[in-house]
């Protein structure tokens, strides 16, 4: 029951944070929650199926742009754009996944990267629709969601929901089927599983969740930029997941927290945050192969 | 039960199977033998749907399954156990077999309920593990099992759908002498007891002669001879082909 | 569109293709022999440009010997990187290698900022090449011919090395069967160090060679590595000639795509990559992976 105690403590802290932290720290916390949702979504594909997607920025960006465009052009209230953001991202993932999940290993990584960059190139240049590299700025998420505390709770709620869904999938027959396909695709087929459908469903769902993270990013930044879809954005999710420990369900969230908090801490002191991050990652890869969750020993699976 | 007729398969101009006929009678134990490169593995792969034959057809219990993908063949009554024992190494023994049971019942698309909360599949999996003698090891991770036990997990998974026909690809490969003896007894007792039809390949001649009701000998992609163990033992062509190697 | 214009556009595409080839061929060699996707490859390319600026003290006349020195420095840096950082992760899953080279990308980018400053650097071509050549009545930068010649020279040298020398034969063998080389008693770790160092030397040379035509900033690394990926994925991971073909196709698509739909020339390039990956995932000149059983 020790784990339950720890869980309640973490939940209490997360809920009480807006009353404990100054506004600046809360802004950072929102960013950490957004990345946590994004990285958890990415990791659903990475950990359960073993496929490393380098294209999740496209889904993050699709969610963000769906939300931003509906607010800007159709004057939808911010919150009502959530279903559209999730659907757009999920649909894009369905399309990209349809072509990608058949391929294996490094080809999957390259194909997802290529598709995402294709989407980025279009968003980046299509001034008439997406505003091109100027992005979409000056959005007003409404009085309530403009308040950092309200936004924090929204982000926390979406992250918690996303995490709960990923956890549920992990323990369900569907999750086991995904890991069976990862462990041994030939044997998986020989027990009657057809890999394609499972992989595509997981990839699309993961993309939809990443879209929800993009939706939050719009409110946090009150803008959407092509950078949301650039390949380095995908790298953030990968870093967070591996930093925290991809084999633990909470690993990506933990990694996101460390990534964002460390980033804020370092950036307040030096402009050389990428250098510090690079050195941290080098140390991580060379000395801490199981991620931060690996420090807690093998019993790290939720 | 299984009827393979006129199956032909070429790879890059090399003929792997050249008009193969194979009929497995319901309830029989049928062995498929031949030297390496005779086409046994290719024929297996054609039957399970990994390769599409260039000509000919495969029927399972009268139904034409030629060219069906593996997962579909499996769900229509064929159990497969591979040469190199295979299990899903990240899972426990019980989870491996539970998953196989759920897959047969079409329940693996369920993403809502934990796998542990499927009591019928759970108890079915326990029963299967009981049959293969692994009831003591249900909660061990599959990766910690020795090869012999892994093969039993593999067979338990192959039996999950109560198949009409079970394919075993070299069930004795990689086992020690004593493990072999045990596995032969296990196959005899369990599978005869279940009344299963069995098609298997094996290099161990002694085991083949002991287990099989009928034997088909493949040689250079063709059926060289077919008959009871006694007939095959005394077949001049078989003797010539094997001693000539 | 008149003919002279087409020629000019073709030559511009060829010049672009030349620098793409120098950038990408090392990435392909490294993937072929080491099986590692080097996300830091564009960073070494960027580093090459800065190193050139540094060794010639901003003097364009030093270009020729500067290129040689930069390639040599690139070789040393590459060898050190392989020995100290990559060797420990060869046996680890791919994502560690990707993460490691990505970390290297970050370190090099900021390291360059730290040492050379964040300001853009530029270096004109040497005086003798600072004038345009007139082709069919239109001006064309003379230095582009240097880039094209350099790429051809490197391609020819690589061909000679890989096809006509013993070491080259070993490199080719390493892309196919590493275990066999070990069985033959070849010092494989040293061979891999050499291949990585060669790949990095080519990247730094490529980066340095673009400096006379292009201002550089540390930020070009992330774009460069993506361009290099596209080239090798189109041409075939691990294939030197694939890199040559891929660079040519992409250079020309860029040059002529700009004429058709100026906004979306870059999207054409990604589209080509996607199409190739779907139709021939192993690339135009790559070898298909072993048949799956």
Short mmCIF file of C-alpha atoms in Angstrom, two decimals, chain C:
data_model
loop_
_atom_site.label_atom_id
_atom_site.label_comp_id
_atom_site.label_asym_id
_atom_site.label_seq_id
_atom_site.Cartn_x
_atom_site.Cartn_y
_atom_site.Cartn_z
CA UNK C 1 11.01 29.49 -70.37
CA UNK C 2 13.94 29.71 -72.76
CA UNK C 3 16.72 27.23 -73.08
CA UNK C 4 19.56 29.25 -71.55
CA UNK C 5 17.44 29.75 -68.48
CA UNK C 6 16.92 26.01 -68.17
CA UNK C 7 20.68 25.45 -68.39
CA UNK C 8 21.32 28.05 -65.73
CA UNK C 9 18.72 26.55 -63.45
CA UNK C 10 20.17 23.11 -64.04
CA UNK C 11 23.66 24.31 -63.09
CA UNK C 12 22.32 26.00 -59.97
CA UNK C 13 20.65 22.73 -59.02
CA UNK C 14 23.90 20.90 -59.68
CA UNK C 15 25.83 23.25 -57.39
CA UNK C 16 23.27 22.67 -54.66
CA UNK C 17 23.40 18.95 -55.31
CA UNK C 18 27.18 19.06 -54.93
CA UNK C 19 27.08 20.42 -51.42
CA UNK C 20 24.24 18.02 -50.56
CA UNK C 21 26.37 15.12 -51.75
CA UNK C 22 29.34 16.10 -49.60
CA UNK C 23 27.00 16.51 -46.66
CA UNK C 24 25.13 13.26 -47.12
CA UNK C 25 27.69 10.77 -48.38
CA UNK C 26 29.37 10.52 -44.98
CA UNK C 27 26.02 9.95 -43.29
CA UNK C 28 25.38 7.10 -45.68
CA UNK C 29 28.83 5.55 -45.21
CA UNK C 30 28.41 5.73 -41.44
CA UNK C 31 24.97 4.17 -41.50
CA UNK C 32 26.18 1.45 -43.83
CA UNK C 33 29.18 0.42 -41.78
CA UNK C 34 28.14 1.28 -38.22
CA UNK C 35 24.38 0.98 -38.50
CA UNK C 36 24.04 4.32 -36.73
CA UNK C 37 21.82 7.18 -37.83
CA UNK C 38 23.94 10.19 -37.05
CA UNK C 39 21.66 13.09 -36.10
CA UNK C 40 24.76 15.19 -35.44
CA UNK C 41 25.87 14.97 -39.05
CA UNK C 42 24.55 18.41 -39.95
CA UNK C 43 26.33 19.80 -36.91
CA UNK C 44 29.69 18.59 -38.19
CA UNK C 45 28.84 20.17 -41.53
CA UNK C 46 28.13 23.47 -39.75
CA UNK C 47 31.26 23.02 -37.66
CA UNK C 48 33.28 22.64 -40.88
CA UNK C 49 32.18 26.07 -42.07
CA UNK C 50 33.16 27.66 -38.76
CA UNK C 51 36.47 25.83 -38.68
CA UNK C 52 37.28 27.16 -42.13
CA UNK C 53 36.49 30.70 -41.09
CA UNK C 54 38.68 30.20 -38.06
CA UNK C 55 41.73 28.64 -39.74
CA UNK C 56 41.88 31.23 -42.55
CA UNK C 57 41.13 34.14 -40.17
CA UNK C 58 38.37 35.32 -42.47
CA UNK C 59 40.71 35.65 -45.43
CA UNK C 60 39.12 34.23 -48.63
CA UNK C 61 42.51 33.62 -50.27
CA UNK C 62 43.27 30.90 -47.73
CA UNK C 63 40.38 28.79 -49.03
CA UNK C 64 42.41 26.06 -50.74
CA UNK C 65 44.69 25.02 -47.93
CA UNK C 66 41.91 25.86 -45.48
CA UNK C 67 39.69 23.15 -46.98
CA UNK C 68 42.46 20.59 -46.54
CA UNK C 69 43.07 21.59 -42.93
CA UNK C 70 39.35 21.50 -42.11
CA UNK C 71 38.93 18.03 -43.59
CA UNK C 72 41.91 16.83 -41.53
CA UNK C 73 40.48 18.40 -38.37
CA UNK C 74 37.13 16.82 -39.15
CA UNK C 75 38.82 13.43 -39.40
CA UNK C 76 40.42 13.84 -35.98
CA UNK C 77 37.22 15.09 -34.35
CA UNK C 78 35.28 12.23 -35.95
CA UNK C 79 37.75 9.61 -34.76
CA UNK C 80 37.65 10.99 -31.21
CA UNK C 81 33.84 11.09 -31.21
CA UNK C 82 33.59 7.51 -32.34
CA UNK C 83 36.09 6.22 -29.79
CA UNK C 84 34.76 8.10 -26.80
CA UNK C 85 31.03 8.28 -27.37
CA UNK C 86 29.75 5.88 -29.98
CA UNK C 87 31.71 2.77 -29.19
CA UNK C 88 29.99 2.23 -25.83
CA UNK C 89 26.52 2.21 -27.43
CA UNK C 90 26.97 -0.09 -30.43
CA UNK C 91 25.26 -2.97 -28.69
CA UNK C 92 22.42 -0.90 -27.30
CA UNK C 93 19.01 -0.41 -28.89
CA UNK C 94 18.81 2.07 -31.74
CA UNK C 95 17.06 4.77 -29.77
CA UNK C 96 20.10 5.21 -27.52
CA UNK C 97 22.26 5.83 -30.55
CA UNK C 98 19.74 8.33 -31.87
CA UNK C 99 19.55 10.06 -28.50
CA UNK C 100 23.32 10.16 -28.23
CA UNK C 101 23.87 11.72 -31.62
CA UNK C 102 21.01 14.13 -30.93
CA UNK C 103 22.77 15.16 -27.71
CA UNK C 104 25.89 15.69 -29.75
CA UNK C 105 23.93 17.94 -32.10
CA UNK C 106 22.93 20.14 -29.16
CA UNK C 107 26.44 20.22 -27.72
CA UNK C 108 28.09 21.13 -31.02
CA UNK C 109 25.53 23.80 -31.83
CA UNK C 110 25.99 25.57 -28.52
CA UNK C 111 29.69 24.81 -28.41
CA UNK C 112 30.12 26.67 -31.69
CA UNK C 113 28.12 29.60 -30.27
CA UNK C 114 30.32 29.60 -27.22
CA UNK C 115 33.60 29.62 -29.16
CA UNK C 116 32.76 31.54 -32.30
CA UNK C 117 29.84 33.66 -31.16
CA UNK C 118 26.26 33.49 -32.38
CA UNK C 119 26.81 36.01 -35.20
CA UNK C 120 26.52 34.93 -38.81
CA UNK C 121 29.82 34.22 -40.51
CA UNK C 122 30.58 34.70 -44.15
CA UNK C 123 33.63 34.50 -46.33
CA UNK C 124 33.57 35.51 -49.97
CA UNK C 125 35.13 33.37 -52.66
CA UNK C 126 38.83 33.97 -53.47
CA UNK C 127 39.37 37.06 -55.68
CA UNK C 128 39.97 34.96 -58.80
CA UNK C 129 36.52 33.41 -58.46
CA UNK C 130 34.60 36.40 -57.22
CA UNK C 131 33.24 37.23 -60.68
CA UNK C 132 30.29 35.72 -62.45
CA UNK C 133 30.74 33.59 -65.52
CA UNK C 134 28.42 34.50 -68.38
CA UNK C 135 26.44 31.56 -69.64
CA UNK C 136 24.05 32.09 -72.54
CA UNK C 137 23.95 35.74 -71.68
CA UNK C 138 23.22 35.33 -67.97
CA UNK C 139 25.55 35.67 -64.97
CA UNK C 140 26.44 32.54 -63.03
CA UNK C 141 28.69 32.50 -59.93
CA UNK C 142 32.08 31.05 -60.88
CA UNK C 143 32.48 29.52 -57.42
CA UNK C 144 29.59 27.12 -58.12
CA UNK C 145 31.92 25.35 -60.54
CA UNK C 146 34.38 24.83 -57.71
CA UNK C 147 31.67 23.16 -55.65
CA UNK C 148 30.61 20.97 -58.55
CA UNK C 149 34.24 20.02 -59.28
CA UNK C 150 34.91 19.28 -55.62
CA UNK C 151 31.91 16.96 -55.40
CA UNK C 152 33.00 15.17 -58.56
CA UNK C 153 36.51 14.84 -57.24
CA UNK C 154 35.28 13.40 -53.94
CA UNK C 155 32.93 11.00 -55.74
CA UNK C 156 35.77 9.79 -57.98
CA UNK C 157 38.16 9.44 -55.04
CA UNK C 158 35.56 7.49 -53.08
CA UNK C 159 34.94 5.24 -56.05
CA UNK C 160 38.65 4.56 -56.36
CA UNK C 161 39.00 3.99 -52.63
CA UNK C 162 36.04 1.66 -52.30
CA UNK C 163 36.50 -0.31 -55.50
CA UNK C 164 40.25 -0.37 -56.02
CA UNK C 165 41.92 -0.47 -52.61
CA UNK C 166 42.08 -3.13 -49.94
CA UNK C 167 40.89 -0.78 -47.19
CA UNK C 168 37.98 0.22 -49.39
CA UNK C 169 37.05 -3.41 -49.89
CA UNK C 170 37.03 -3.83 -46.12
CA UNK C 171 34.70 -0.86 -45.74
CA UNK C 172 32.36 -2.35 -48.29
CA UNK C 173 32.51 -5.67 -46.48
CA UNK C 174 31.74 -3.92 -43.19
CA UNK C 175 28.46 -2.70 -44.62
CA UNK C 176 27.49 -6.25 -45.41
CA UNK C 177 28.82 -8.63 -42.84
CA UNK C 178 30.70 -7.41 -39.82
CA UNK C 179 31.01 -10.83 -38.26
CA UNK C 180 32.71 -12.22 -41.30
CA UNK C 181 35.36 -9.50 -41.05
CA UNK C 182 35.99 -10.41 -37.43
CA UNK C 183 36.34 -14.03 -38.42
CA UNK C 184 38.95 -12.97 -40.96
CA UNK C 185 40.97 -11.36 -38.20
CA UNK C 186 40.36 -7.77 -39.30
CA UNK C 187 40.58 -5.13 -36.59
CA UNK C 188 36.93 -4.16 -36.94
CA UNK C 189 36.77 -1.49 -34.21
CA UNK C 190 39.62 0.39 -35.86
CA UNK C 191 37.94 0.08 -39.24
CA UNK C 192 34.70 1.51 -37.83
CA UNK C 193 36.58 4.40 -36.26
CA UNK C 194 38.15 5.14 -39.62
CA UNK C 195 34.81 5.00 -41.46
CA UNK C 196 33.17 7.34 -38.97
CA UNK C 197 36.14 9.72 -39.13
CA UNK C 198 36.04 9.68 -42.92
CA UNK C 199 32.31 10.42 -42.91
CA UNK C 200 32.79 13.35 -40.55
CA UNK C 201 35.76 14.65 -42.56
CA UNK C 202 33.53 14.72 -45.65
CA UNK C 203 30.79 16.56 -43.76
CA UNK C 204 33.18 19.23 -42.47
CA UNK C 205 34.69 19.56 -45.93
CA UNK C 206 31.21 19.99 -47.40
CA UNK C 207 30.30 22.63 -44.84
CA UNK C 208 33.54 24.49 -45.37
CA UNK C 209 33.12 24.44 -49.14
CA UNK C 210 29.74 26.20 -48.93
CA UNK C 211 31.04 29.05 -46.78
CA UNK C 212 32.23 31.21 -49.74
CA UNK C 213 28.66 31.25 -51.13
CA UNK C 214 26.59 31.23 -48.00
CA UNK C 215 26.53 32.91 -44.62
CA UNK C 216 26.36 30.38 -41.83
CA UNK C 217 24.95 30.37 -38.33
CA UNK C 218 24.91 27.56 -35.79
CA UNK C 219 21.24 27.08 -36.63
CA UNK C 220 21.93 25.61 -40.08
CA UNK C 221 22.78 22.28 -38.45
CA UNK C 222 19.21 21.12 -37.87
CA UNK C 223 18.23 21.95 -41.44
CA UNK C 224 21.36 20.38 -42.87
CA UNK C 225 20.86 17.07 -41.13
CA UNK C 226 17.30 16.85 -42.42
CA UNK C 227 18.53 17.53 -45.96
CA UNK C 228 21.14 14.84 -45.53
CA UNK C 229 18.51 12.36 -44.33
CA UNK C 230 16.35 13.04 -47.32
CA UNK C 231 19.28 12.47 -49.65
CA UNK C 232 20.31 9.15 -48.16
CA UNK C 233 16.78 7.89 -47.70
CA UNK C 234 15.99 8.65 -51.32
CA UNK C 235 19.28 7.24 -52.55
CA UNK C 236 19.44 4.30 -50.18
CA UNK C 237 20.79 4.15 -46.63
CA UNK C 238 24.37 2.96 -46.75
CA UNK C 239 24.89 3.49 -50.46
CA UNK C 240 27.52 5.97 -51.68
CA UNK C 241 26.12 6.08 -55.21
CA UNK C 242 22.66 6.41 -53.79
CA UNK C 243 23.82 9.56 -52.02
CA UNK C 244 25.11 10.87 -55.32
CA UNK C 245 21.84 10.12 -57.11
CA UNK C 246 19.73 11.41 -54.21
CA UNK C 247 21.69 14.65 -54.02
CA UNK C 248 21.34 15.15 -57.76
CA UNK C 249 17.57 14.56 -57.75
CA UNK C 250 16.96 16.80 -54.77
CA UNK C 251 19.20 19.57 -56.04
CA UNK C 252 17.38 19.64 -59.35
CA UNK C 253 13.91 19.30 -57.83
CA UNK C 254 14.69 22.31 -55.68
CA UNK C 255 16.06 24.29 -58.63
CA UNK C 256 13.12 23.57 -60.92
CA UNK C 257 10.45 23.22 -58.24
CA UNK C 258 11.02 26.86 -57.40
CA UNK C 259 9.90 27.71 -60.94
CA UNK C 260 6.66 25.75 -60.73
CA UNK C 261 5.45 26.50 -57.24
CA UNK C 262 8.00 28.73 -55.51
CA UNK C 263 6.41 28.41 -52.09
CA UNK C 264 6.37 24.65 -52.02
CA UNK C 265 9.68 23.60 -53.58
CA UNK C 266 10.73 22.12 -50.24
CA UNK C 267 7.46 20.22 -49.96
CA UNK C 268 8.24 18.56 -53.32
CA UNK C 269 11.45 17.29 -51.80
CA UNK C 270 9.70 15.75 -48.80
CA UNK C 271 7.10 14.32 -51.12
CA UNK C 272 9.82 12.62 -53.14
CA UNK C 273 11.18 11.12 -49.93
CA UNK C 274 7.77 9.86 -48.88
CA UNK C 275 7.11 8.32 -52.28
CA UNK C 276 10.47 6.58 -52.34
CA UNK C 277 9.97 5.25 -48.82
CA UNK C 278 6.60 3.84 -49.75
CA UNK C 279 7.62 2.27 -53.03
CA UNK C 280 11.20 1.27 -52.27
CA UNK C 281 11.74 1.70 -48.53
CA UNK C 282 15.40 0.81 -48.90
CA UNK C 283 15.99 3.69 -51.35
CA UNK C 284 16.63 3.91 -55.06
CA UNK C 285 20.08 2.33 -54.98
CA UNK C 286 19.97 0.68 -51.55
CA UNK C 287 19.87 -3.04 -51.03
CA UNK C 288 16.60 -4.53 -49.84
CA UNK C 289 16.85 -6.02 -46.36
CA UNK C 290 17.04 -9.80 -46.12
CA UNK C 291 13.74 -11.51 -46.88
CA UNK C 292 11.64 -11.67 -43.76
CA UNK C 293 10.55 -15.11 -42.66
#
